[in-house]
PDB file of C-alpha atoms in Angstrom:
ATOM      1  CA  TYR M   1       0.000   0.000   0.000  1.00 92.00           C
ATOM      2  CA  PRO M   2       1.157   3.640  -0.332  1.00 91.00           C
ATOM      3  CA  SER M   3       1.396   3.589   3.469  1.00 89.00           C
ATOM      4  CA  GLY M   4       4.102   0.899   3.281  1.00 87.00           C
ATOM      5  CA  ASN M   5       1.886  -1.837   4.721  1.00 88.00           C
ATOM      6  CA  LEU M   6       1.947  -5.169   2.918  1.00 88.00           C
ATOM      7  CA  ALA M   7      -1.148  -5.657   0.735  1.00 91.00           C
ATOM      8  CA  ILE M   8      -0.865  -9.013  -1.077  1.00 91.00           C
ATOM      9  CA  ILE M   9       1.216 -12.080  -0.219  1.00 88.00           C
ATOM     10  CA  VAL M  10       1.629 -15.143  -2.465  1.00 87.00           C
ATOM     11  CA  THR M  11       3.141 -18.184  -0.780  1.00 86.00           C
ATOM     12  CA  ARG M  12       3.489 -21.910  -1.403  1.00 83.00           C
ATOM     13  CA  GLU M  13       2.265 -24.406   1.182  1.00 78.00           C
ATOM     14  CA  ARG M  14       3.076 -27.990   0.287  1.00 76.00           C
ATOM     15  CA  ASP M  15       1.698 -28.500  -3.237  1.00 79.00           C
ATOM     16  CA  GLN M  16      -0.510 -25.429  -3.543  1.00 81.00           C
ATOM     17  CA  LEU M  17      -0.212 -21.667  -3.903  1.00 86.00           C
ATOM     18  CA  ILE M  18      -1.967 -19.315  -1.497  1.00 88.00           C
ATOM     19  CA  CYS M  19      -2.720 -15.636  -2.150  1.00 90.00           C
ATOM     20  CA  THR M  20      -3.542 -13.579   0.965  1.00 91.00           C
ATOM     21  CA  VAL M  21      -4.929 -10.026   0.836  1.00 93.00           C
ATOM     22  CA  GLN M  22      -4.386  -7.962   3.989  1.00 91.00           C
ATOM     23  CA  GLU M  23      -6.055  -4.780   5.146  1.00 91.00           C
ATOM     24  CA  ASP M  24      -4.124  -1.506   5.050  1.00 90.00           C
ATOM     25  CA  GLU M  25      -3.352  -1.361   8.765  1.00 84.00           C
ATOM     26  CA  LEU M  26      -0.136  -0.771  10.673  1.00 75.00           C
ATOM     27  CA  ARG M  27      -0.389  -2.860  13.827  1.00 72.00           C
ATOM     28  CA  THR M  28      -2.611  -5.705  12.642  1.00 70.00           C
ATOM     29  CA  ALA M  29      -2.625  -7.972   9.634  1.00 73.00           C
ATOM     30  CA  LYS M  30      -6.374  -8.424   9.228  1.00 85.00           C
ATOM     31  CA  ILE M  31      -7.090 -10.848   6.382  1.00 89.00           C
ATOM     32  CA  ARG M  32      -9.547  -9.584   3.759  1.00 92.00           C
ATOM     33  CA  ALA M  33      -9.304 -12.459   1.274  1.00 93.00           C
ATOM     34  CA  LEU M  34      -7.651 -15.825   0.775  1.00 91.00           C
ATOM     35  CA  PHE M  35      -7.315 -17.618  -2.584  1.00 92.00           C
ATOM     36  CA  GLN M  36      -5.949 -21.164  -2.871  1.00 89.00           C
ATOM     37  CA  SER M  37      -4.906 -23.066  -5.992  1.00 87.00           C
ATOM     38  CA  ASP M  38      -7.026 -26.068  -4.937  1.00 85.00           C
ATOM     39  CA  GLY M  39     -10.151 -24.075  -5.785  1.00 86.00           C
ATOM     40  CA  ARG M  40     -11.058 -22.791  -2.307  1.00 88.00           C
ATOM     41  CA  SER M  41     -11.338 -19.038  -1.788  1.00 91.00           C
ATOM     42  CA  THR M  42     -12.903 -16.713   0.781  1.00 92.00           C
ATOM     43  CA  CYS M  43     -13.404 -12.947   0.929  1.00 94.00           C
ATOM     44  CA  TYR M  44     -14.279 -11.131   4.169  1.00 93.00           C
ATOM     45  CA  TYR M  45     -16.092  -7.923   5.057  1.00 92.00           C
ATOM     46  CA  PRO M  46     -14.050  -5.312   6.998  1.00 89.00           C
ATOM     47  CA  ASN M  47     -15.520  -6.623  10.278  1.00 86.00           C
ATOM     48  CA  GLY M  48     -14.316 -10.162   9.495  1.00 85.00           C
ATOM     49  CA  ASP M  49     -17.667 -11.642   8.421  1.00 87.00           C
ATOM     50  CA  GLU M  50     -17.652 -13.942   5.415  1.00 89.00           C
ATOM     51  CA  TRP M  51     -18.492 -12.173   2.148  1.00 93.00           C
ATOM     52  CA  ILE M  52     -17.797 -14.684  -0.640  1.00 93.00           C
ATOM     53  CA  ASN M  53     -16.945 -18.367  -0.285  1.00 91.00           C
ATOM     54  CA  MET M  54     -15.930 -20.627  -3.193  1.00 90.00           C
ATOM     55  CA  ASN M  55     -14.858 -24.260  -3.616  1.00 86.00           C
ATOM     56  CA  ILE M  56     -14.437 -26.717  -6.511  1.00 84.00           C
ATOM     57  CA  GLN M  57     -18.212 -27.085  -6.865  1.00 82.00           C
ATOM     58  CA  GLY M  58     -19.330 -23.448  -6.809  1.00 85.00           C
ATOM     59  CA  GLY M  59     -19.710 -20.508  -4.479  1.00 88.00           C
ATOM     60  CA  GLN M  60     -21.986 -18.233  -2.509  1.00 90.00           C
ATOM     61  CA  TYR M  61     -22.278 -14.510  -1.816  1.00 92.00           C
ATOM     62  CA  LEU M  62     -23.432 -13.375   1.645  1.00 89.00           C
ATOM     63  CA  ASP M  63     -24.629  -9.997   2.859  1.00 89.00           C
ATOM     64  CA  GLN M  64     -23.310  -8.401   6.051  1.00 86.00           C
ATOM     65  CA  ALA M  65     -26.121  -9.956   8.079  1.00 83.00           C
ATOM     66  CA  GLY M  66     -24.976 -13.439   7.006  1.00 82.00           C
ATOM     67  CA  ASN M  67     -27.869 -14.017   4.583  1.00 83.00           C
ATOM     68  CA  ARG M  68     -27.082 -15.757   1.307  1.00 84.00           C
ATOM     69  CA  VAL M  69     -27.694 -13.361  -1.565  1.00 86.00           C
ATOM     70  CA  ARG M  70     -26.410 -15.467  -4.466  1.00 87.00           C
ATOM     71  CA  ARG M  71     -25.303 -19.019  -5.060  1.00 86.00           C
ATOM     72  CA  TRP M  72     -23.816 -20.628  -8.152  1.00 86.00           C
ATOM     73  CA  MET M  73     -22.293 -23.844  -9.477  1.00 84.00           C
ATOM     74  CA  TRP M  74     -19.322 -24.084 -11.812  1.00 82.00           C
ATOM     75  CA  PRO M  75     -20.305 -25.632 -15.178  1.00 77.00           C
ATOM     76  CA  ASN M  76     -19.414 -29.195 -16.277  1.00 60.00           C
ATOM     77  CA  LEU M  77     -19.260 -30.521 -12.725  1.00 54.00           C
ATOM     78  CA  SER M  78     -22.416 -32.609 -12.891  1.00 49.00           C
ATOM     79  CA  PRO M  79     -24.708 -33.920 -15.649  1.00 49.00           C
ATOM     80  CA  GLY M  80     -27.764 -32.150 -14.199  1.00 48.00           C
ATOM     81  CA  PRO M  81     -28.733 -28.480 -14.441  1.00 48.00           C
ATOM     82  CA  HIS M  82     -26.653 -25.950 -12.560  1.00 54.00           C
ATOM     83  CA  VAL M  83     -27.013 -22.367 -11.422  1.00 61.00           C
ATOM     84  CA  PRO M  84     -24.695 -20.227 -13.581  1.00 68.00           C
ATOM     85  CA  LEU M  85     -22.471 -17.470 -12.269  1.00 78.00           C
ATOM     86  CA  SER M  86     -23.248 -13.863 -13.019  1.00 83.00           C
ATOM     87  CA  PRO M  87     -20.038 -11.790 -12.947  1.00 90.00           C
ATOM     88  CA  ILE M  88     -19.216 -10.404  -9.507  1.00 92.00           C
ATOM     89  CA  PHE M  89     -17.038  -7.426  -8.640  1.00 95.00           C
ATOM     90  CA  ILE M  90     -16.312  -6.299  -5.073  1.00 95.00           C
ATOM     91  CA  SER M  91     -13.932  -3.724  -3.608  1.00 95.00           C
ATOM     92  CA  LEU M  92     -12.104  -4.984  -0.532  1.00 94.00           C
ATOM     93  CA  ASN M  93     -10.854  -1.428   0.009  1.00 93.00           C
ATOM     94  CA  ARG M  94      -9.988   1.545  -2.181  1.00 92.00           C
ATOM     95  CA  HIS M  95      -6.865  -0.182  -3.518  1.00 95.00           C
ATOM     96  CA  VAL M  96      -7.834  -3.872  -3.929  1.00 95.00           C
ATOM     97  CA  GLY M  97     -10.721  -5.268  -5.955  1.00 95.00           C
ATOM     98  CA  VAL M  98     -11.856  -8.797  -6.806  1.00 95.00           C
ATOM     99  CA  ARG M  99     -13.582  -9.743 -10.059  1.00 95.00           C
ATOM    100  CA  ILE M 100     -15.106 -13.232 -10.433  1.00 94.00           C
ATOM    101  CA  LEU M 101     -15.961 -14.197 -14.010  1.00 92.00           C
ATOM    102  CA  ALA M 102     -15.437 -17.980 -14.052  1.00 90.00           C
ATOM    103  CA  GLN M 103     -13.720 -20.755 -12.104  1.00 90.00           C
ATOM    104  CA  ASP M 104     -10.454 -20.052 -13.922  1.00 89.00           C
ATOM    105  CA  LYS M 105     -10.999 -16.267 -14.145  1.00 92.00           C
ATOM    106  CA  ILE M 106     -10.848 -14.854 -10.614  1.00 94.00           C
ATOM    107  CA  PHE M 107      -8.879 -11.602 -10.746  1.00 94.00           C
ATOM    108  CA  VAL M 108      -7.357  -9.682  -7.851  1.00 94.00           C
ATOM    109  CA  SER M 109      -6.468  -6.140  -8.922  1.00 94.00           C
ATOM    110  CA  PHE M 110      -4.322  -3.665  -7.014  1.00 95.00           C
ATOM    111  CA  LEU M 111      -4.300   0.044  -7.899  1.00 93.00           C
ATOM    112  CA  ALA M 112      -2.130   2.659  -6.200  1.00 91.00           C
ATOM    113  CA  MET M 113      -0.215   5.786  -7.217  1.00 89.00           C
ATOM    114  CA  GLY M 114      -1.312   5.490 -10.833  1.00 88.00           C
ATOM    115  CA  ARG M 115      -0.113   1.905 -11.272  1.00 90.00           C
ATOM    116  CA  GLN M 116      -2.090  -1.309 -11.443  1.00 92.00           C
ATOM    117  CA  ALA M 117      -1.248  -4.980 -10.907  1.00 92.00           C
ATOM    118  CA  LYS M 118      -3.626  -7.794 -11.737  1.00 92.00           C
ATOM    119  CA  LEU M 119      -3.367 -11.424 -10.587  1.00 91.00           C
ATOM    120  CA  ASN M 120      -5.483 -14.273 -11.923  1.00 92.00           C
ATOM    121  CA  MET M 121      -6.107 -16.543  -8.933  1.00 89.00           C
ATOM    122  CA  GLY M 122      -8.632 -18.745 -10.727  1.00 87.00           C
ATOM    123  CA  THR M 123      -7.984 -22.428 -11.344  1.00 84.00           C
ATOM    124  CA  LYS M 124      -9.665 -25.157 -13.389  1.00 75.00           C
ATOM    125  CA  VAL M 125     -10.326 -27.819 -10.759  1.00 66.00           C
ATOM    126  CA  GLN M 126     -12.717 -30.542 -11.859  1.00 59.00           C
ATOM    127  CA  ALA M 127     -14.735 -32.777  -9.561  1.00 52.00           C
ATOM    128  CA  SER M 128     -15.915 -36.147 -10.842  1.00 48.00           C
ATOM    129  CA  ALA M 129     -19.602 -37.039 -10.587  1.00 40.00           C
ATOM    130  CA  ALA M 130     -18.847 -39.581  -7.860  1.00 38.00           C
ATOM    131  CA  SER M 131     -16.604 -37.334  -5.805  1.00 41.00           C
ATOM    132  CA  GLN M 132     -17.758 -35.219  -2.906  1.00 43.00           C
ATOM    133  CA  LEU M 133     -16.095 -32.589  -0.809  1.00 43.00           C
ATOM    134  CA  PRO M 134     -15.012 -33.888   2.587  1.00 45.00           C
ATOM    135  CA  PRO M 135     -17.309 -32.728   5.388  1.00 46.00           C
ATOM    136  CA  PRO M 136     -15.946 -29.727   7.308  1.00 46.00           C
ATOM    137  CA  THR M 137     -14.316 -30.430  10.628  1.00 47.00           C
ATOM    138  CA  ARG M 138     -16.685 -29.477  13.412  1.00 57.00           C
ATOM    139  CA  LEU M 139     -15.180 -28.430  16.714  1.00 67.00           C
ATOM    140  CA  GLY M 140     -16.819 -27.419  19.952  1.00 74.00           C
ATOM    141  CA  GLU M 141     -16.811 -23.970  21.510  1.00 79.00           C
ATOM    142  CA  ASP M 142     -13.930 -24.735  23.898  1.00 80.00           C
ATOM    143  CA  GLU M 143     -11.678 -26.115  21.142  1.00 80.00           C
ATOM    144  CA  LEU M 144     -12.322 -23.119  18.889  1.00 84.00           C
ATOM    145  CA  LEU M 145     -11.568 -20.658  21.678  1.00 85.00           C
ATOM    146  CA  LEU M 146      -8.371 -22.499  22.585  1.00 83.00           C
ATOM    147  CA  LEU M 147      -7.204 -22.437  18.956  1.00 84.00           C
ATOM    148  CA  ALA M 148      -7.982 -18.716  18.706  1.00 86.00           C
ATOM    149  CA  PHE M 149      -6.113 -17.882  21.922  1.00 86.00           C
ATOM    150  CA  ARG M 150      -3.166 -20.019  20.797  1.00 84.00           C
ATOM    151  CA  VAL M 151      -2.848 -18.011  17.575  1.00 83.00           C
ATOM    152  CA  ARG M 152      -3.230 -14.749  19.523  1.00 85.00           C
ATOM    153  CA  ILE M 153      -0.466 -15.730  21.956  1.00 85.00           C
ATOM    154  CA  LEU M 154       1.850 -16.665  19.081  1.00 82.00           C
ATOM    155  CA  GLN M 155       1.084 -13.287  17.455  1.00 79.00           C
ATOM    156  CA  LEU M 156       2.032 -11.489  20.683  1.00 80.00           C
ATOM    157  CA  PHE M 157       5.272 -13.466  20.983  1.00 78.00           C
ATOM    158  CA  ASP M 158       6.130 -12.516  17.397  1.00 75.00           C
ATOM    159  CA  ARG M 159       5.566  -8.828  18.192  1.00 75.00           C
ATOM    160  CA  MET M 160       7.718  -9.124  21.302  1.00 77.00           C
ATOM    161  CA  ARG M 161      10.565 -10.522  19.177  1.00 72.00           C
ATOM    162  CA  GLY M 162      10.167  -7.586  16.825  1.00 69.00           C
ATOM    163  CA  CYS M 163      10.307  -5.143  19.724  1.00 72.00           C
ATOM    164  CA  LEU M 164      13.489  -6.786  21.047  1.00 70.00           C
ATOM    165  CA  ASN M 165      15.125  -6.671  17.611  1.00 66.00           C
ATOM    166  CA  PHE M 166      14.273  -2.974  17.180  1.00 64.00           C
ATOM    167  CA  PRO M 167      14.157  -1.585  20.750  1.00 62.00           C
ATOM    168  CA  SER M 168      14.649   2.047  19.774  1.00 58.00           C
ATOM    169  CA  SER M 169      12.635   2.102  16.581  1.00 57.00           C
ATOM    170  CA  GLU M 170       9.018   2.005  15.464  1.00 59.00           C
ATOM    171  CA  GLN M 171       9.930  -0.261  12.546  1.00 57.00           C
ATOM    172  CA  TRP M 172       8.907  -3.405  14.409  1.00 55.00           C
ATOM    173  CA  ASN M 173       5.266  -2.264  14.111  1.00 57.00           C
ATOM    174  CA  LYS M 174       5.517  -2.697  10.338  1.00 59.00           C
ATOM    175  CA  ILE M 175       6.887  -6.232  10.490  1.00 61.00           C
ATOM    176  CA  GLN M 176       4.273  -8.662   9.217  1.00 64.00           C
ATOM    177  CA  PRO M 177       3.526 -11.840  11.200  1.00 65.00           C
ATOM    178  CA  PRO M 178       4.763 -15.158   9.800  1.00 69.00           C
ATOM    179  CA  THR M 179       2.696 -16.649   6.989  1.00 71.00           C
ATOM    180  CA  TYR M 180       1.834 -19.736   9.027  1.00 70.00           C
ATOM    181  CA  LEU M 181       0.109 -17.554  11.648  1.00 74.00           C
ATOM    182  CA  MET M 182      -2.011 -15.829   9.010  1.00 77.00           C
ATOM    183  CA  THR M 183      -2.919 -19.207   7.508  1.00 77.00           C
ATOM    184  CA  GLN M 184      -3.898 -20.566  10.928  1.00 78.00           C
ATOM    185  CA  ALA M 185      -6.076 -17.519  11.592  1.00 81.00           C
ATOM    186  CA  VAL M 186      -7.938 -18.051   8.312  1.00 81.00           C
ATOM    187  CA  LYS M 187      -8.447 -21.753   9.035  1.00 79.00           C
ATOM    188  CA  ILE M 188      -9.919 -20.942  12.453  1.00 81.00           C
ATOM    189  CA  LEU M 189     -12.376 -18.518  10.834  1.00 81.00           C
ATOM    190  CA  GLU M 190     -13.370 -21.228   8.341  1.00 78.00           C
ATOM    191  CA  LEU M 191     -13.921 -23.701  11.188  1.00 79.00           C
ATOM    192  CA  CYS M 192     -16.135 -21.140  12.923  1.00 78.00           C
ATOM    193  CA  MET M 193     -18.351 -20.860   9.850  1.00 75.00           C
ATOM    194  CA  ALA M 194     -18.791 -24.650   9.790  1.00 72.00           C
ATOM    195  CA  ALA M 195     -19.349 -25.038  13.529  1.00 75.00           C
ATOM    196  CA  ASP M 196     -22.722 -24.938  15.248  1.00 75.00           C
ATOM    197  CA  ILE M 197     -21.973 -21.987  17.524  1.00 80.00           C
ATOM    198  CA  SER M 198     -23.611 -18.658  18.281  1.00 81.00           C
ATOM    199  CA  GLU M 199     -22.887 -15.548  16.231  1.00 82.00           C
ATOM    200  CA  GLU M 200     -21.686 -13.865  19.426  1.00 84.00           C
ATOM    201  CA  LEU M 201     -18.982 -16.521  19.861  1.00 85.00           C
ATOM    202  CA  ARG M 202     -17.998 -16.235  16.178  1.00 83.00           C
ATOM    203  CA  SER M 203     -17.560 -12.484  16.650  1.00 85.00           C
ATOM    204  CA  SER M 204     -15.453 -13.038  19.766  1.00 86.00           C
ATOM    205  CA  ILE M 205     -13.172 -15.491  17.961  1.00 85.00           C
ATOM    206  CA  ARG M 206     -12.796 -13.108  15.000  1.00 84.00           C
ATOM    207  CA  ALA M 207     -11.848 -10.331  17.415  1.00 85.00           C
ATOM    208  CA  ILE M 208      -9.234 -12.553  19.084  1.00 86.00           C
ATOM    209  CA  VAL M 209      -7.426 -13.638  15.903  1.00 82.00           C
ATOM    210  CA  ASN M 210      -7.685 -10.199  14.260  1.00 79.00           C
ATOM    211  CA  ALA M 211      -6.694  -8.168  17.330  1.00 68.00           C
TER     212      ALA M 211
END
């Protein structure tokens, strides 16, 4: 970002690529979107609520109250009729936008200081007629809270290391947390969406991992 904060990170985890979009903030690395080369992607509202969720079968678009506004299926995944995708464009903030045209045409665009970068994070992942997505892991309230606090504690330790490395400078505030911590935070948020818990607890867990 023009502020110097990191906007987009592309990393490799095992056999897949992961693109993470962060908010333009100094002290936190709030995740606004996550795109994976295995076909799974999620975009989040500024408050951390799920906005768009996609997998190898299709996707859904939610409003800020959590109501499903749109749902679609990628073509050629099943012999029966499917709900087609109407093009979607959202602005994560004033610098980063996401355009969804097809399974293999999901564009993340970044515009700042008169220059633009565009990444195609779409992928052509096919699912056979007999295959099914594995059921999401469902954890209880205590397990989810423990996972969230674990990530928060690791984030604090990472900031303490930064403070020790730069004791007389404010530069440690700009150091981004390790990629594995950001990935763990996103996975916890995904588990919360799949778990049978109250919206109040989901909000508390989002606040813990995004603090």
